[in-house]
Coordinates of C-alpha atoms in Angstrom, one line a residue:
M1 CA 0.8 -19.6 13.5
D2 CA 3.0 -16.6 12.6
K3 CA 0.5 -13.8 12.6
K4 CA 3.0 -11.0 13.3
G5 CA 5.3 -12.2 10.5
L6 CA 2.5 -11.8 7.9
E7 CA 2.3 -8.5 6.1
L8 CA -1.4 -8.2 5.1
V9 CA -2.8 -5.5 2.8
V10 CA -6.5 -4.9 2.0
I11 CA -7.1 -2.9 -1.1
T12 CA -10.4 -1.2 -1.6
G13 CA -11.9 2.0 -2.9
L14 CA -14.0 3.4 -5.7
S15 CA -14.7 1.4 -8.8
G16 CA -12.5 2.6 -11.6
A17 CA -9.9 4.2 -9.3
G18 CA -7.2 1.6 -10.1
R19 CA -7.5 -1.3 -7.7
T20 CA -6.2 -3.7 -10.4
Q21 CA -3.1 -1.7 -11.0
A22 CA -2.5 -1.5 -7.3
M23 CA -2.8 -5.2 -6.9
Q24 CA -0.4 -5.8 -9.9
S25 CA 2.2 -3.5 -8.3
L26 CA 2.0 -5.6 -5.1
E27 CA 2.3 -8.8 -7.1
D28 CA 5.5 -7.4 -8.6
Q29 CA 6.8 -6.9 -5.0
G30 CA 6.2 -10.6 -4.1
F31 CA 2.8 -10.3 -2.5
F32 CA 0.4 -13.2 -2.8
C33 CA -2.7 -11.5 -4.2
V34 CA -6.3 -12.4 -4.3
D35 CA -8.9 -10.4 -6.2
N36 CA -12.5 -9.9 -5.1
L37 CA -12.4 -12.1 -1.9
P38 CA -15.6 -11.9 0.1
P39 CA -14.9 -10.2 3.4
T40 CA -16.3 -13.1 5.4
F41 CA -13.3 -15.2 4.2
L42 CA -10.7 -12.6 5.2
V43 CA -9.8 -14.1 8.6
K44 CA -9.6 -17.6 7.3
F45 CA -7.4 -16.5 4.4
A46 CA -5.1 -14.7 6.8
E47 CA -4.9 -17.8 9.0
L48 CA -4.0 -20.0 6.0
C49 CA -1.2 -17.6 5.0
A50 CA 0.1 -17.5 8.6
Q51 CA 0.2 -21.3 8.7
S52 CA 2.2 -21.5 5.4
R53 CA 5.5 -21.8 7.3
G54 CA 7.0 -18.7 5.7
K55 CA 5.9 -19.6 2.2
V56 CA 3.5 -16.6 2.3
S57 CA 4.9 -13.7 4.3
K58 CA 3.1 -10.9 2.3
A59 CA -0.5 -11.0 1.1
A60 CA -2.9 -8.6 -0.5
I61 CA -6.6 -8.9 -1.0
V62 CA -8.9 -6.7 -3.1
C63 CA -12.4 -6.3 -1.6
D64 CA -14.9 -4.2 -3.4
L65 CA -18.6 -3.9 -4.3
R66 CA -18.4 -6.8 -6.7
G67 CA -18.8 -8.8 -3.5
G68 CA -22.4 -7.7 -3.5
E69 CA -24.1 -8.2 -0.1
F70 CA -20.9 -9.6 1.3
F71 CA -19.1 -6.3 1.0
S72 CA -21.2 -4.7 3.8
S73 CA -19.3 -6.9 6.3
L74 CA -15.8 -5.6 5.3
S75 CA -15.5 -3.2 8.3
E76 CA -16.4 -6.0 10.7
A77 CA -13.9 -8.4 9.0
L78 CA -11.2 -5.8 9.3
S79 CA -11.9 -5.4 13.0
N80 CA -11.8 -9.2 13.5
L81 CA -8.4 -9.3 11.8
E82 CA -7.0 -6.8 14.1
K83 CA -8.5 -8.6 17.1
E84 CA -6.8 -11.8 16.0
G85 CA -3.5 -10.0 16.1
F86 CA -2.7 -9.7 12.4
H87 CA -0.6 -6.8 11.1
L88 CA -3.0 -5.1 8.7
R89 CA -2.9 -2.1 6.4
V90 CA -5.8 -0.8 4.4
L91 CA -5.2 1.0 1.1
F92 CA -8.0 3.1 -0.2
L93 CA -8.0 4.2 -3.9
D94 CA -10.0 7.4 -4.6
S95 CA -10.5 9.6 -7.7
S96 CA -12.6 12.6 -8.7
D97 CA -16.1 12.1 -10.2
E98 CA -15.0 13.7 -13.5
T99 CA -12.1 11.3 -13.8
L100 CA -14.2 8.2 -13.0
I101 CA -16.9 9.2 -15.5
R102 CA -14.3 9.6 -18.2
R103 CA -12.8 6.2 -17.4
Y104 CA -16.1 4.5 -17.6
K105 CA -16.9 6.2 -20.9
E106 CA -13.6 5.1 -22.3
S107 CA -14.0 1.5 -21.1
R108 CA -17.7 1.4 -22.0
R109 CA -18.4 -0.5 -18.8
R110 CA -21.4 -0.1 -16.5
H111 CA -21.1 1.0 -12.9
P112 CA -21.9 -1.8 -10.5
L113 CA -24.3 0.4 -8.5
S114 CA -26.0 1.9 -11.6
P115 CA -26.0 -0.8 -14.3
R116 CA -29.0 0.8 -16.1
G117 CA -28.7 4.4 -15.0
R118 CA -26.2 7.3 -15.0
V119 CA -22.6 6.5 -14.1
L120 CA -22.5 9.6 -11.8
D121 CA -25.4 8.2 -9.7
G122 CA -23.5 5.0 -9.2
I123 CA -20.3 6.9 -8.2
Q124 CA -22.1 9.0 -5.7
A125 CA -23.9 6.0 -4.2
E126 CA -20.6 4.2 -3.9
R127 CA -18.9 7.1 -2.2
L128 CA -21.6 7.0 0.5
Q129 CA -21.1 3.3 1.1
L130 CA -17.3 3.6 1.3
E131 CA -17.2 6.6 3.5
E132 CA -16.5 4.6 6.7
L133 CA -13.7 2.6 5.0
R134 CA -12.1 5.7 3.7
I135 CA -11.9 7.1 7.2
R136 CA -10.3 4.0 8.7
A137 CA -7.8 3.5 5.8
D138 CA -4.1 3.6 6.6
D139 CA -3.2 4.9 3.2
I140 CA -5.2 6.9 0.6
I141 CA -4.1 7.4 -3.0
D142 CA -6.0 9.8 -5.2
T143 CA -5.5 8.5 -8.8
S144 CA -7.3 11.4 -10.6
N145 CA -4.0 12.6 -12.2
L146 CA -2.1 9.4 -12.2
S147 CA -1.4 7.1 -15.2
S148 CA -1.5 3.4 -14.5
Q149 CA 2.3 3.3 -14.3
Q150 CA 2.4 6.2 -11.9
L151 CA -0.1 4.5 -9.7
R152 CA 1.9 1.3 -9.7
S153 CA 5.0 3.2 -8.9
Q154 CA 3.4 5.0 -6.0
V155 CA 2.1 1.8 -4.5
A156 CA 5.6 0.3 -4.8
E157 CA 6.9 3.3 -2.9
L158 CA 4.3 2.8 -0.1
F159 CA 4.9 -0.9 0.4
G160 CA 8.5 -1.4 -0.8
K161 CA 11.3 -2.0 1.7
A162 CA 13.3 0.9 2.8
Q163 CA 16.1 1.4 5.3
G164 CA 16.0 2.8 8.8
L165 CA 14.4 6.2 9.4
E166 CA 13.3 6.4 5.8
Q167 CA 10.6 3.8 5.9
M168 CA 8.3 6.7 4.9
A169 CA 8.1 7.2 1.1
V170 CA 8.1 10.8 -0.1
S171 CA 6.5 11.9 -3.4
V172 CA 7.5 15.4 -4.5
I173 CA 5.1 16.7 -7.1
S174 CA 5.5 20.0 -9.0
F175 CA 2.3 21.5 -10.4
G176 CA 0.6 24.5 -11.8
F177 CA -2.1 26.3 -9.8
K178 CA -3.9 27.0 -13.1
Y179 CA -4.5 23.2 -13.3
G180 CA -5.5 22.7 -9.7
I181 CA -3.8 21.6 -6.5
P182 CA -3.0 17.9 -6.1
M183 CA -5.8 16.3 -4.2
D184 CA -3.6 14.0 -2.2
G185 CA -1.0 16.7 -1.2
D186 CA 0.0 16.7 2.4
L187 CA 2.3 19.7 2.3
V188 CA 1.7 22.3 -0.4
M189 CA 4.1 25.2 -1.1
D190 CA 3.3 28.1 -3.3
V191 CA 6.4 29.5 -5.0
R192 CA 4.7 32.1 -7.2
F193 CA 6.5 34.8 -5.2
L194 CA 9.8 34.0 -7.0
P195 CA 10.8 35.7 -10.3
N196 CA 9.3 33.9 -13.2
P197 CA 11.6 32.5 -16.0
F198 CA 8.6 32.6 -18.3
Y199 CA 9.3 36.3 -19.0
V200 CA 12.8 35.5 -20.3
E201 CA 12.4 34.6 -23.9
T202 CA 15.2 32.1 -24.1
L203 CA 14.0 30.2 -21.0
R204 CA 10.3 30.2 -21.9
P205 CA 10.2 26.9 -23.9
L206 CA 12.4 25.1 -21.3
T207 CA 11.3 23.4 -18.0
G208 CA 12.8 23.7 -14.5
E209 CA 14.8 20.5 -15.2
H210 CA 17.1 22.5 -17.5
N211 CA 20.3 23.9 -16.0
L212 CA 19.6 27.4 -17.5
V213 CA 16.3 27.6 -15.7
Q214 CA 17.7 26.4 -12.5
E215 CA 20.6 28.9 -12.7
Y216 CA 18.0 31.7 -13.2
V217 CA 15.8 30.5 -10.3
F218 CA 18.5 29.8 -7.8
G219 CA 20.6 32.7 -8.8
N220 CA 18.1 35.0 -7.1
P221 CA 19.0 35.7 -3.4
M222 CA 15.3 35.4 -2.4
A223 CA 15.2 31.9 -3.8
Q224 CA 18.4 31.0 -2.0
E225 CA 17.1 32.2 1.3
F226 CA 13.8 30.4 0.7
M227 CA 15.4 27.1 -0.1
E228 CA 17.6 27.3 3.1
K229 CA 14.6 27.9 5.3
Y230 CA 12.3 25.4 3.5
L231 CA 14.8 22.5 3.5
S232 CA 15.5 23.2 7.1
L233 CA 11.8 22.9 7.8
L234 CA 11.5 19.6 6.0
E235 CA 14.5 18.2 7.7
Y236 CA 12.8 19.0 11.0
I237 CA 9.3 17.8 10.4
L238 CA 9.8 14.6 8.3
P239 CA 11.4 12.6 11.1
N240 CA 8.4 13.6 13.3
Y241 CA 6.0 12.3 10.7
V242 CA 7.9 9.0 10.7
K243 CA 7.6 8.8 14.5
E244 CA 3.8 9.3 14.2
G245 CA 3.7 6.3 11.9
K246 CA 3.1 8.0 8.6
T247 CA 4.2 5.8 5.7
H248 CA 3.8 8.1 2.7
L249 CA 4.1 11.9 2.4
V250 CA 3.1 14.0 -0.7
I251 CA 4.9 17.3 -1.0
G252 CA 3.3 19.6 -3.6
I253 CA 5.2 22.6 -5.0
G254 CA 3.3 24.9 -7.2
C255 CA 3.8 27.9 -9.5
T256 CA 1.5 29.4 -12.0
G257 CA 1.8 26.9 -14.8
G258 CA 4.0 24.2 -13.2
Q259 CA 6.7 24.5 -15.8
H260 CA 9.6 26.5 -14.4
R261 CA 9.9 27.5 -10.8
S262 CA 8.0 24.6 -9.2
V263 CA 9.9 22.1 -11.3
A264 CA 13.3 23.5 -10.4
I265 CA 12.5 23.6 -6.7
A266 CA 10.9 20.1 -6.7
E267 CA 14.1 18.8 -8.2
R268 CA 16.2 20.4 -5.5
V269 CA 13.9 19.2 -2.7
G270 CA 14.0 15.6 -4.1
Q271 CA 17.8 15.6 -4.3
F272 CA 18.0 17.0 -0.7
L273 CA 15.7 14.2 0.7
K274 CA 17.4 11.5 -1.4
E275 CA 20.7 12.5 0.2
R276 CA 19.1 11.8 3.5
N277 CA 18.1 8.3 2.4
Y278 CA 14.3 8.8 2.1
A279 CA 12.5 6.7 -0.5
I280 CA 11.9 9.5 -3.0
S281 CA 10.0 10.0 -6.3
V282 CA 9.8 13.3 -8.1
K283 CA 7.0 13.9 -10.6
H284 CA 6.3 17.0 -12.7
R285 CA 2.6 16.8 -13.3
D286 CA 2.1 19.9 -15.5
A287 CA 5.6 20.7 -16.9
L288 CA 4.7 20.0 -20.5
K289 CA 1.1 21.2 -20.5
N290 CA 1.9 24.8 -21.3
Q291 CA 3.9 23.6 -24.4
K292 CA 0.9 21.6 -25.6
H293 CA -1.6 24.3 -25.1
G294 CA 0.7 27.2 -26.0
T295 CA -0.1 29.0 -22.8
A296 CA 2.0 30.4 -20.0
R297 CA 3.7 30.6 -16.7

């Protein structure tokens, strides 16, 4: 039985937070996936995969409250898997109450813990039941501001194969403080101290991906000095995160509206880390929101 050769992922988290999309992403990467497996069958399932003579080397299981009374035994089942010597990672999907309520209203589905009552009551009850699992999770993804495709991409970054040092996937996210800080940010940098292209009429409608905006931002000596020091810091601390076993790092870079400065700097940070062979994704969460709302900075 090849227990160490089996890569096993258990997906859990809040109802409506995107477990199905996460499972589909792993399926695309060649994982053998099972949805809604009762936790009491986890060890037996892992043993069958390990006995497959290499036919199943990667497996993912979704365990959630649909398992009813069986779900309460998930923590015990996870402990048993580790005692048996299986290589296990737990992925926990989270989301804000507001986002989950909106998703339930859009889908017109009932919450499993509150089939006849308020959705919010069910969400809060579920959070309490999942608190222990969230604490022991190896990876947590907050899907509040992620589309289905963005979630699938982030899961792919977490569990995709990388080379050498860069086994840690890095997500660089630009954002606007007026729209809130990314809930899953590990390192958050405020660049509102830099001169703002918003006040240059020709640059106002552009984003930080445009060459003219980047020339304005990085043409400032303060920005040049900041980038030199910030990139040096990242170059120092990221390998140490890898040594500690971290598999995914979220770097948030924020300005007022998330359109100009943060976008330009996120692009530069992403390019810097890509050149050092990290598995990189760069996302601009709020870059177009100001254009939609006709507001600023």
